[in-house]
Short mmCIF file of C-alpha atoms and ligand atoms in Angstrom, two decimals:
data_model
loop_
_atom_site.label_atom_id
_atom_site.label_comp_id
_atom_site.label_asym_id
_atom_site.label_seq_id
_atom_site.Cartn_x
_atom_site.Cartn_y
_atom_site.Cartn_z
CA UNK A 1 24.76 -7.68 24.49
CA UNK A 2 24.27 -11.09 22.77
CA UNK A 3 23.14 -10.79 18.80
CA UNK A 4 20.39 -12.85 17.77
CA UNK A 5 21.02 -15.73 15.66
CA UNK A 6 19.78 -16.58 12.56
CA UNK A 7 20.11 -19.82 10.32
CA UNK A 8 18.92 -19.31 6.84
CA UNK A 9 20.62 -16.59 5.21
CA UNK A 10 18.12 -13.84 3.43
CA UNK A 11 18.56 -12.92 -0.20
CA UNK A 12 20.15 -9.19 0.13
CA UNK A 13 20.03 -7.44 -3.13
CA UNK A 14 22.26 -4.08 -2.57
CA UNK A 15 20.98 -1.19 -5.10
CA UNK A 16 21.76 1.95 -5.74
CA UNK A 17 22.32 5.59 -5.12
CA UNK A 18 20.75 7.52 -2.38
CA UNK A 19 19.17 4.31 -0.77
CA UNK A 20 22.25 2.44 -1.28
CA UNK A 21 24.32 5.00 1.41
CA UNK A 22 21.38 4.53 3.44
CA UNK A 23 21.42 0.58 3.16
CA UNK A 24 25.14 0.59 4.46
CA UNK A 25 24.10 2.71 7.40
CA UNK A 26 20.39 0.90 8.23
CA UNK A 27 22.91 -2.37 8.29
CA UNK A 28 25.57 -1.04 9.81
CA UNK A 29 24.16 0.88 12.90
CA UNK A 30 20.61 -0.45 13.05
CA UNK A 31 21.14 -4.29 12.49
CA UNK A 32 24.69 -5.65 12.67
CA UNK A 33 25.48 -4.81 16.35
CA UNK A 34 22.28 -6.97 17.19
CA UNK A 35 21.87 -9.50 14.60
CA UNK A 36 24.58 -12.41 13.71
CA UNK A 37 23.20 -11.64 10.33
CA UNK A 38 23.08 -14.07 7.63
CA UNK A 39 22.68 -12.67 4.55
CA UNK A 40 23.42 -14.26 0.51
CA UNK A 41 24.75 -10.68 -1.14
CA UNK A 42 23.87 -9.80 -4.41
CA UNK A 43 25.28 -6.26 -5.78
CA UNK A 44 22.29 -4.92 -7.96
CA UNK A 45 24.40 -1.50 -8.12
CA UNK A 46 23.60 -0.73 -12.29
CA UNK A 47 27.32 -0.99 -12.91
CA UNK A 48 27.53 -4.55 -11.89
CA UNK A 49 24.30 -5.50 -13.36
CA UNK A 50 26.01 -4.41 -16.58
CA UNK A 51 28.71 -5.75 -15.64
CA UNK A 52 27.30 -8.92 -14.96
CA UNK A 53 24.92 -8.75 -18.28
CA UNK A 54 21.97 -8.77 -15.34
CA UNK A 55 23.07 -12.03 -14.48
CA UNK A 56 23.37 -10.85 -11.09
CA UNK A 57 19.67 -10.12 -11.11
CA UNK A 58 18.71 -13.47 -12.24
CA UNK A 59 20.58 -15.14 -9.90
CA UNK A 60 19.34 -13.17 -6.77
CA UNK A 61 15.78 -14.15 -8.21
CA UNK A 62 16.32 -17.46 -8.18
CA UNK A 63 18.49 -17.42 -4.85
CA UNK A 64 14.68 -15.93 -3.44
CA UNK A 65 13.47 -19.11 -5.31
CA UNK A 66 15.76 -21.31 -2.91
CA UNK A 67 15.54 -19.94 0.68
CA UNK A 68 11.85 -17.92 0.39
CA UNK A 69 13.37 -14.59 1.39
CA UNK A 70 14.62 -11.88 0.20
CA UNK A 71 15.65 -7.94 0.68
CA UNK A 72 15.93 -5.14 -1.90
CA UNK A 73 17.23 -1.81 -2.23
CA UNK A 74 16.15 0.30 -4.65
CA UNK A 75 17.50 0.22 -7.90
CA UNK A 76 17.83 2.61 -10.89
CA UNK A 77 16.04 1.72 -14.03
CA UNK A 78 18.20 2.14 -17.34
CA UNK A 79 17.62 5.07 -19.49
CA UNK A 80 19.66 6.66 -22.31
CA UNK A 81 20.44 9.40 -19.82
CA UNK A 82 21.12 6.66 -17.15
CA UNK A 83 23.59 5.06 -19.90
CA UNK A 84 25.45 7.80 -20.04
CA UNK A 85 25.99 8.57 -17.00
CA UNK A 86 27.07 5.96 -15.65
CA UNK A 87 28.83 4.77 -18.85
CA UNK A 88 27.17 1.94 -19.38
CA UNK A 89 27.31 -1.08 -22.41
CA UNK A 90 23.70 -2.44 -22.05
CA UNK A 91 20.38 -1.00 -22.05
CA UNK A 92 19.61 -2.99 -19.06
CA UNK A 93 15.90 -3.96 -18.07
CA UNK A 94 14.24 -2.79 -14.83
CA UNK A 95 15.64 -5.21 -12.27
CA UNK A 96 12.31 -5.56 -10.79
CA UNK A 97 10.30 -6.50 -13.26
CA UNK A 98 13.30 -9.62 -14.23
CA UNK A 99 12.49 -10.69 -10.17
CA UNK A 100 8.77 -10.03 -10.81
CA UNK A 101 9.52 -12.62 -14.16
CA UNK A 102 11.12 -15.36 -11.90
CA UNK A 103 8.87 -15.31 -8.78
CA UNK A 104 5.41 -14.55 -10.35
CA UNK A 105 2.87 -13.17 -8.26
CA UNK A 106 1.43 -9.89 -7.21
CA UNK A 107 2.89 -6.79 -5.37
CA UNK A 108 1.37 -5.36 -2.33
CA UNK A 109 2.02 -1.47 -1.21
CA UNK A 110 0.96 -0.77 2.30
CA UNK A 111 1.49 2.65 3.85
CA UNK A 112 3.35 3.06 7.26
CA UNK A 113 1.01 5.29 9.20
CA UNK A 114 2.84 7.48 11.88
CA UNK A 115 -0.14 9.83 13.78
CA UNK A 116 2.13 13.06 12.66
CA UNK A 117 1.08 12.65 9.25
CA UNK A 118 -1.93 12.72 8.75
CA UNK A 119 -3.99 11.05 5.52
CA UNK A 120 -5.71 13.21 3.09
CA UNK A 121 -8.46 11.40 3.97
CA UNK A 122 -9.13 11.78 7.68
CA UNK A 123 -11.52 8.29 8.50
CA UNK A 124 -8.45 6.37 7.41
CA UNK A 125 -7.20 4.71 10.75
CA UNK A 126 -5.35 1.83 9.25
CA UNK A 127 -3.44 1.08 6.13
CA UNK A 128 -5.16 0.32 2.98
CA UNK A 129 -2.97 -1.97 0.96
CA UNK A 130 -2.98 -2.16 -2.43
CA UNK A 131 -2.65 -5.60 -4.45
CA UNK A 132 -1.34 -5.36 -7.76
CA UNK A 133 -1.75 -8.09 -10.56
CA UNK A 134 1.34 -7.90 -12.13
CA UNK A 135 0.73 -9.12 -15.67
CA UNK A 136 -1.48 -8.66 -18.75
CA UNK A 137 -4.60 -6.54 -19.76
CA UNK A 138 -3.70 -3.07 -21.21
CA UNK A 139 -0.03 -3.55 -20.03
CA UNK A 140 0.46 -6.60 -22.84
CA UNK A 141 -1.88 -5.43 -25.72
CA UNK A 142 -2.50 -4.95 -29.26
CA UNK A 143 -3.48 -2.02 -30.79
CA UNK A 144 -4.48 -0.84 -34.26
CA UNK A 145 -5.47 2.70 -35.59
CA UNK A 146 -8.16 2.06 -37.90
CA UNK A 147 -8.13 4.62 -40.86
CA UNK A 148 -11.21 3.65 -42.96
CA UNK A 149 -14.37 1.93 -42.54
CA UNK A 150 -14.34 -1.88 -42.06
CA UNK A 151 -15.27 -4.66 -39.68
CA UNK A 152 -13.38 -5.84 -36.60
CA UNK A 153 -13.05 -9.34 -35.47
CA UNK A 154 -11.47 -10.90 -32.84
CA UNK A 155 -10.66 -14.28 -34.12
CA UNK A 156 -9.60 -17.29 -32.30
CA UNK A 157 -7.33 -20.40 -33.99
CA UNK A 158 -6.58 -23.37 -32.17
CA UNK A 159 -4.04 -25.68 -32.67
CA UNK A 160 -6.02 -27.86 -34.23
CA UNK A 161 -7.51 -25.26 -36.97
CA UNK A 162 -10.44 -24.64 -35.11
CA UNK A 163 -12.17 -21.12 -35.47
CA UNK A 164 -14.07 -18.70 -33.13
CA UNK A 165 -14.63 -15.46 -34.41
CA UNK A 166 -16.79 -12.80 -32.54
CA UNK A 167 -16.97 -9.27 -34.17
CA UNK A 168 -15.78 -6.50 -32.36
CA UNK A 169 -17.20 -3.54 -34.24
CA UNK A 170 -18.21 -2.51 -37.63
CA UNK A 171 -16.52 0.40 -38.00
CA UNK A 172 -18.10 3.48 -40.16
CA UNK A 173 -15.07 5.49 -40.10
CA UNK A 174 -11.64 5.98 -38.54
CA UNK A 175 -10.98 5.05 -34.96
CA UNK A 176 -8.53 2.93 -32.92
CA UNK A 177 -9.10 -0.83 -31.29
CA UNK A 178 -7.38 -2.87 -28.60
CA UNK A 179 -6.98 -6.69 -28.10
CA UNK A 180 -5.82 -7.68 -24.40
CA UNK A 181 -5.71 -10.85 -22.60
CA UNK A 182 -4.96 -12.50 -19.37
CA UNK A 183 -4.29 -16.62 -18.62
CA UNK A 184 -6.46 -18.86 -15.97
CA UNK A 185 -2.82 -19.82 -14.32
CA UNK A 186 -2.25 -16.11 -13.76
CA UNK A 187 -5.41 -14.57 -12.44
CA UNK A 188 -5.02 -17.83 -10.17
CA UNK A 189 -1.73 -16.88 -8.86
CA UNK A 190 -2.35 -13.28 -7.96
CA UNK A 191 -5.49 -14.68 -5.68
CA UNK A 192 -2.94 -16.81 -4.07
CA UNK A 193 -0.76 -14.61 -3.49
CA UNK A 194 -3.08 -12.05 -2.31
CA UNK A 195 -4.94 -14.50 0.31
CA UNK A 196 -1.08 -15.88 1.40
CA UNK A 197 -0.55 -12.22 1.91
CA UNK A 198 -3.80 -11.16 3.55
CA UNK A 199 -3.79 -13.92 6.30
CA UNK A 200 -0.03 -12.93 6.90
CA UNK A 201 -1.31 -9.39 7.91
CA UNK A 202 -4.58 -10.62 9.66
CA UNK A 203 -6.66 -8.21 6.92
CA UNK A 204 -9.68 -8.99 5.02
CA UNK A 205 -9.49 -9.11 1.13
CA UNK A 206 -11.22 -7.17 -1.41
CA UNK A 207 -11.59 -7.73 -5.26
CA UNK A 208 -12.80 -5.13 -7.36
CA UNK A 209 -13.51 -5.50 -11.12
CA UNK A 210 -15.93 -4.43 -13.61
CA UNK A 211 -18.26 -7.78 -13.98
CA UNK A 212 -21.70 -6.43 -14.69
CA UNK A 213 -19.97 -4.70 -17.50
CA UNK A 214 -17.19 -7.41 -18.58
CA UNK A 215 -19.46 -10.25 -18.38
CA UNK A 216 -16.57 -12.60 -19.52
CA UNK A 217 -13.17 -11.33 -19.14
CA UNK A 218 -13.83 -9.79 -15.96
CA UNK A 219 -16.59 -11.98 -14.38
CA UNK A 220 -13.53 -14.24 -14.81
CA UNK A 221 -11.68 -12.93 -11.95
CA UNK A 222 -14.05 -12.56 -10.13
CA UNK A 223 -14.78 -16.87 -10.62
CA UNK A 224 -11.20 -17.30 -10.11
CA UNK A 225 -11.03 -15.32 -7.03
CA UNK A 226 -14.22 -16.94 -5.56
CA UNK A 227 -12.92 -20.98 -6.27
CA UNK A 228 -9.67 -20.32 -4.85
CA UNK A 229 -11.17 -18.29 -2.02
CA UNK A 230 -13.49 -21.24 -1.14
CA UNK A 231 -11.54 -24.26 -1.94
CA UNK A 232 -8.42 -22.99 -0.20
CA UNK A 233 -8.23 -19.87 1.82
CA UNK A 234 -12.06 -20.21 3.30
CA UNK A 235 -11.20 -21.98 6.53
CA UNK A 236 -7.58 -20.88 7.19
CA UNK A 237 -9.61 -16.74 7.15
CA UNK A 238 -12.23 -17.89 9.55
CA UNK A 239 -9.67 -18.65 12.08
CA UNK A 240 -7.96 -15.32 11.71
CA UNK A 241 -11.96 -13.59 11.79
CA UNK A 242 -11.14 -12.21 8.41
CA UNK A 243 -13.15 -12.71 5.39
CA UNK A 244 -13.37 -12.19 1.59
CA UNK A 245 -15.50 -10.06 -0.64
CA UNK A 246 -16.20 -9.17 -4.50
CA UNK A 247 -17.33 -5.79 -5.22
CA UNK A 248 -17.67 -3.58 -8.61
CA UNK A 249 -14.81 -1.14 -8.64
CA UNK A 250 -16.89 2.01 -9.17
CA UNK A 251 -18.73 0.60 -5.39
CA UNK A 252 -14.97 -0.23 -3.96
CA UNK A 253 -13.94 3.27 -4.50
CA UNK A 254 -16.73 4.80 -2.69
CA UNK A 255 -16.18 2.42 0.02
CA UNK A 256 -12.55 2.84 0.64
CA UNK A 257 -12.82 6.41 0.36
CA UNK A 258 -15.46 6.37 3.15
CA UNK A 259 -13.54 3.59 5.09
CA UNK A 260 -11.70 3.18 8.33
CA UNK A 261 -8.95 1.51 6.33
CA UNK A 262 -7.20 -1.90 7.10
CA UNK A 263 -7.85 -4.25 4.52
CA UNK A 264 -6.02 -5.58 1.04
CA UNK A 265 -7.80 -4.46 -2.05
CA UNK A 266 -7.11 -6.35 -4.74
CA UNK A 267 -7.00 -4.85 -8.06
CA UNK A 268 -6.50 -5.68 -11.97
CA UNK A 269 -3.15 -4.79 -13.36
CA UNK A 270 -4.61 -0.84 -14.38
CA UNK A 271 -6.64 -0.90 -11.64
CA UNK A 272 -3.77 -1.11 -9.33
CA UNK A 273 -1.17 1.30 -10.81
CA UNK A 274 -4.01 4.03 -10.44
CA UNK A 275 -4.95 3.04 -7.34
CA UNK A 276 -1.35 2.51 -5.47
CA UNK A 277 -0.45 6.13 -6.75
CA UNK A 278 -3.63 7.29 -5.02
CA UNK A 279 -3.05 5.45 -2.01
CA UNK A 280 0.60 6.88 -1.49
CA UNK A 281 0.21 10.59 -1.76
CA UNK A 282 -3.48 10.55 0.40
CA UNK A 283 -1.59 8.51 3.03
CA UNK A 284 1.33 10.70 2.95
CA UNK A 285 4.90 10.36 1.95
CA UNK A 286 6.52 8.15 -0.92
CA UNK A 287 8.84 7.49 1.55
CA UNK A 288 6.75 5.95 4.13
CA UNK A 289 5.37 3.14 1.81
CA UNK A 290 6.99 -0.38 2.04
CA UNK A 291 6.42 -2.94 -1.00
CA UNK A 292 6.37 -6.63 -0.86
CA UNK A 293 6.49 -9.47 -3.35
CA UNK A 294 4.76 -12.22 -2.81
CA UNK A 295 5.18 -15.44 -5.31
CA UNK A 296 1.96 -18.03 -5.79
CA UNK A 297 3.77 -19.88 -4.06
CA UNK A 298 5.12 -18.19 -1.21
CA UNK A 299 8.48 -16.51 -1.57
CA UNK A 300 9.04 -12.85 -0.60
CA UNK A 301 10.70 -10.06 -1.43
CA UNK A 302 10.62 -6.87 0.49
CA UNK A 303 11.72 -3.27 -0.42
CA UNK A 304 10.47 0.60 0.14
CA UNK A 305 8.11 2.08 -2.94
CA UNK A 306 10.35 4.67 -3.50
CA UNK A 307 13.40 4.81 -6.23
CA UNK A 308 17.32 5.76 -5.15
CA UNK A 309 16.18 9.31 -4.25
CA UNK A 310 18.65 10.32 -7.26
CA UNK A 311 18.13 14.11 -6.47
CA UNK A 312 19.19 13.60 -2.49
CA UNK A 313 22.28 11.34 -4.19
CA UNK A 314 23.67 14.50 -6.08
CA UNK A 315 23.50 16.36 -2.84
CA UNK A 316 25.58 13.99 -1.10
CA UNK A 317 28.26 13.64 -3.61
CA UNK A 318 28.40 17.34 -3.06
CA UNK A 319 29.37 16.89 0.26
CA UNK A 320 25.96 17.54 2.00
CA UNK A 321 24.39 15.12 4.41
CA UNK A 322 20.66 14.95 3.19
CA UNK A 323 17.74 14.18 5.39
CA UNK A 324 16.75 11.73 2.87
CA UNK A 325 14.06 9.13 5.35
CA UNK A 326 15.44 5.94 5.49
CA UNK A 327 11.76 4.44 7.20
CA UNK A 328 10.81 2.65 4.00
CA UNK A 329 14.03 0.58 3.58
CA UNK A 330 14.01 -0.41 7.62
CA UNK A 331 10.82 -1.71 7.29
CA UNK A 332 11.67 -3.51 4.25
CA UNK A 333 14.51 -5.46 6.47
CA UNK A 334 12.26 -5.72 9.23
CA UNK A 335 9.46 -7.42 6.90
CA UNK A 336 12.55 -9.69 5.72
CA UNK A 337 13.98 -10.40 8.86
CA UNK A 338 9.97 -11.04 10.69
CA UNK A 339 9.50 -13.50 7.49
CA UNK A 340 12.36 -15.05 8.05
CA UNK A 341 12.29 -15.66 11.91
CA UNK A 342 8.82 -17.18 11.45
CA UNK A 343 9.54 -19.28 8.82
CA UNK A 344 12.75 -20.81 11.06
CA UNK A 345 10.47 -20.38 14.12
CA UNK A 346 13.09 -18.18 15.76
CA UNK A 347 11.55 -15.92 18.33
CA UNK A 348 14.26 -13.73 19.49
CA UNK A 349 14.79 -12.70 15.72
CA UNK A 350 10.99 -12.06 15.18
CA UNK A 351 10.90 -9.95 18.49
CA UNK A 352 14.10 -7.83 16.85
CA UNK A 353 12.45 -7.14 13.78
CA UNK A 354 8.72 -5.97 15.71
CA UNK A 355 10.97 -3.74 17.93
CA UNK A 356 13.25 -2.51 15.17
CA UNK A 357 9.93 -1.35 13.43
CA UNK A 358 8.35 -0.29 16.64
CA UNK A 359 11.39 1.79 18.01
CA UNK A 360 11.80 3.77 14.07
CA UNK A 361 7.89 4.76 14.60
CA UNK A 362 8.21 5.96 18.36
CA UNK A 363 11.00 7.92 17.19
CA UNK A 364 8.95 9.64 14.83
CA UNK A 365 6.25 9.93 16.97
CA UNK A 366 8.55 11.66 19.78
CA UNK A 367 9.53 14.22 17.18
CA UNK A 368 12.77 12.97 15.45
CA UNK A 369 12.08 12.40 11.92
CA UNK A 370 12.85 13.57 8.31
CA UNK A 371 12.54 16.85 6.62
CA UNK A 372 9.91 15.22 4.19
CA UNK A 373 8.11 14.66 7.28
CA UNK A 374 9.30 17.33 9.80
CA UNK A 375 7.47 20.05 7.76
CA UNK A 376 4.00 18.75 8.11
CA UNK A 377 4.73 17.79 11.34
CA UNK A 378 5.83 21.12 12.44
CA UNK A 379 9.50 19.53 13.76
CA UNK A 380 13.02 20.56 12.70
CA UNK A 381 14.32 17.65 10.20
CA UNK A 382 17.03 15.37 11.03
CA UNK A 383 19.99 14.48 8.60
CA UNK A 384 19.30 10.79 7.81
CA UNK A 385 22.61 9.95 9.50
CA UNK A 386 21.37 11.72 12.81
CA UNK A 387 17.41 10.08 12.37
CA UNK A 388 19.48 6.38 12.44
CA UNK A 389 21.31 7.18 15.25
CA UNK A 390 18.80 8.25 17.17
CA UNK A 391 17.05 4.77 16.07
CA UNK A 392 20.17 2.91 17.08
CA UNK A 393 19.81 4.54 20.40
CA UNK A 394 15.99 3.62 20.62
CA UNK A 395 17.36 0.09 19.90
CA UNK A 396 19.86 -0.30 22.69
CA UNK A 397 17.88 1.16 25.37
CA UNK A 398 14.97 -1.13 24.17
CA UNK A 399 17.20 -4.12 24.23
CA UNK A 400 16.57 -6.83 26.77
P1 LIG B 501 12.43 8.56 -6.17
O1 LIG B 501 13.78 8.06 -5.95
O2 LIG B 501 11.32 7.81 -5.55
O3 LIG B 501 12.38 10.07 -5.65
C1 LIG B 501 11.45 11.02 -6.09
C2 LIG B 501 11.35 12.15 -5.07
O4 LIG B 501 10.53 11.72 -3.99
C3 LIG B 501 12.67 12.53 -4.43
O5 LIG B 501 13.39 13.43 -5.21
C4 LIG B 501 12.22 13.09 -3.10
O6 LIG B 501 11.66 14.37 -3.25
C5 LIG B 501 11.06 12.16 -2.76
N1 LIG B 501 11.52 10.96 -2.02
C6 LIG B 501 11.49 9.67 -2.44
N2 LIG B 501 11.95 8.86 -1.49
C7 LIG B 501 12.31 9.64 -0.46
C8 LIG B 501 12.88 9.38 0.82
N3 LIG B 501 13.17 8.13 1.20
N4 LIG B 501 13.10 10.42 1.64
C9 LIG B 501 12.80 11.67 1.28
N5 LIG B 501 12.26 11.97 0.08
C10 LIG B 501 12.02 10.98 -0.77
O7 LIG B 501 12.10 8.65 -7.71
P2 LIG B 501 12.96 9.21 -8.95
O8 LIG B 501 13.86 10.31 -8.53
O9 LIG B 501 11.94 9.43 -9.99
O10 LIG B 501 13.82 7.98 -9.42
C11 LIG B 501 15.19 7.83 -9.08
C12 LIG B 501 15.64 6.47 -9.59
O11 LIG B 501 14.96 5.45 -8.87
C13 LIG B 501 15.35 6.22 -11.06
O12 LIG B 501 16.55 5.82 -11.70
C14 LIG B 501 14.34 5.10 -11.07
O13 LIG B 501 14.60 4.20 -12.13
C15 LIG B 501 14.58 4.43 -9.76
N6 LIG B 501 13.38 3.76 -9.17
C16 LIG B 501 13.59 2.55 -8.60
C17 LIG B 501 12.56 1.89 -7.96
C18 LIG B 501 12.83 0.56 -7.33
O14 LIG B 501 13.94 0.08 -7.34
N7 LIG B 501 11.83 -0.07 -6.76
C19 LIG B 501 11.31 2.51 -7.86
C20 LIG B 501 11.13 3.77 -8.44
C21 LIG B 501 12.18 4.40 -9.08
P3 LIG B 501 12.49 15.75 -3.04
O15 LIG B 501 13.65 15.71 -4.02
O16 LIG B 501 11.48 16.78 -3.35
O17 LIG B 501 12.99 15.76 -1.62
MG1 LIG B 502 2.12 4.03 -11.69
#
């Protein structure tokens, strides 16, 4: 069998734990024998990131920077427990958010449906993904606990000595306030990425804010959604028949609730973290949700949702073979290695990746799957070594 070819190498960020066995395996059995893979390694493993001083994480960032692509496992986040565990020097930050720091831009979580689980909600046909705006409002504030009475301003200095003041509240007795802010350039960004994103996928866009209420911070948004949506994206969504809408978030709820599903709902920074969390455990398993970077400017990086499946890891190091489901991180390759082949224009290599994703669902479908799907599904689980191979087999008799 001849492997497809690639020529730009993807950005592959190895990771940890459970999901790092599993990378080994995914690559070993499930793309190496077909693939003349390219690939730029980076080893995010936590002992070489502190090993490294997180170097290693900066420079895979920018490496995604360079050639548009990358692929990540997941990684563990440094705690005091982690630091001891693993005997570590440095309290090192989450790897994710030092990528998020390079590349800018927004995350999007989309569910992978399989017809054997089914969603909480049963009119949901097609994925609802969530995009995230991954900086300011609550998650960069400042906060006060006020103790006695006394008035509250929120005061603006420019450079120039220039003074706006507005008054928050007059307060008659104890209580708490909360300053919070977001930049033009930002809010801009997200859009971007979440209309780059959204004609990638073919799906229509939703924004949901509070603007009848916020008549200044979030009516803001909603402006900067609209201009970018109309100077930029307008056309480029008519061709795919796909098209772009504002709604109040109280009304988007309602209506994704009620919907068939498939479309990107874009959501403030809160907005999203509540709303991704709700998405992934109505549409089924943690493990069956893929995430995706995308910069303003159109660099991606792919990975599952889920963390190293620590729990699973201790089981293995036992000596067990878990049936930990590996579906998240395939797709994550297969989102790399799709991005990729289109952006070289190599065919063969975008067919791979399609069937790679195709062949991991049908072999769901037809029974073989995970035990966090299996019980649901009313099917005996697979070890995750057993679910590849039986992917790897899908693969070969699939093969041209
Ligand atoms: P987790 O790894 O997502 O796992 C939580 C639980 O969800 C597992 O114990 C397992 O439940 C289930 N699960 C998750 N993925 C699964 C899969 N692929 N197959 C089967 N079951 C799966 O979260 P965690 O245990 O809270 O975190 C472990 C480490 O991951 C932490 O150090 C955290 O910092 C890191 N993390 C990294 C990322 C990232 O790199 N993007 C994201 C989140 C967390 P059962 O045990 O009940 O089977
Ligand atoms: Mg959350």
């Amino acid at each position: 069998m001849e492997k497809v070819s690639m020529r730009t190498p993807l950005v592959e960020m190895d990771g940890d734990e459970m999901t790092r066995i599993l990378w080994g395996l995914v690559k070993e059995k499930l793309i190496l024998p077909f693939v003349d893979l390219k690939t730029e390694y980076y080893d995010l493993g936590i002992q070489n990131r502190d090993k490294t001083l997180d170097n290693v994480t900066v420079e895979a960032a920018r490496a995604i920077l360079q050639h548009g692509v990358g692929v990540k496992c997941a990684t563990i986040t440094a705690t005091a427990a982690r630091k001891k565990e693993y005997a570590l020097e440095n309290m090192l930050p989450s790897p994710n958010a030092t990528i998020r720091a390079v590349l800018d831009g927004a995350i999007f979580r989309k569910p992978i449906n399989v017809s054997r689980v089914k969603p909480a909600i049963p009119s949901w046909k097609r994925p609802i993904v969530i995009g995230r705006h991954a900086y300011g409002d609550v998650y960069k504030n400042t906060e006060m606990s006020i103790t006695a009475p006394g008035k509250v301003e929120l005061v603006f200095t420019g450079h120039d000595g220039t003074e706006r003041r507005s008054l928050v509240a007059d307060m008659k007795s104890s209580g708490v306030v909360q300053g919070i802010h977001n930049y033009d350039d930002s809010i801009r960004g997200f859009a971007r990425s979440c209309f780059i994103y959204a004609l990638d996928e073919g799906l229509p866009v939703l924004f949901a804010a509070k603007d009848t209420i916020s008549q200044t911070y979030d009516a803001r948004f909603r402006d900067i959604f609209r201009n970018v949506y109309e100077t930029e994206y307008k056309n480029k969504f008519a061709q795919k028949n796909i098209d772009y809408h504002y709604a109040l978030i109280d009304d988007a709820v309602a209506r994704a609730v009620k919907s068939e599903g498939g479309f990107l709902w874009a959501c403030k920074n809160y907005d999203g973290d509540v709303m991704s969390d709700m998405i992934a455990s109505a549409a089924g398993s943690l493990a069956m949700m893929t995430s995706a970077l995308v910069s303003p400017e159109g660099r991606y990086e792919y990975e599952a949702a889920h963390g190293t499946v620590q729990r699973h890891y201790y089981r293995y190091l036992q000596g067990e073979k878990p049936s930990t489901n590996p579906t998240a991180l395939i797709f994550a390759w297969a989102g790399a290695l799709e991005k990729r082949a289109v952006l070289d224009g190599i065919a063969p290599l975008e067919e791979f990746a399609k069937r790679l994703r195709s062949v991991s669902l049908q072999t769901i479908e037809s029974g073989r799957m995970t035990g966090d799907l299996a019980a649901s599904a009313g099917c005996i689980p697979l070890d995750s070594w057993e679910f590849i191979d039986e992917i790897a087999r899908g693969l070969r008799s699939s093969a041209k």
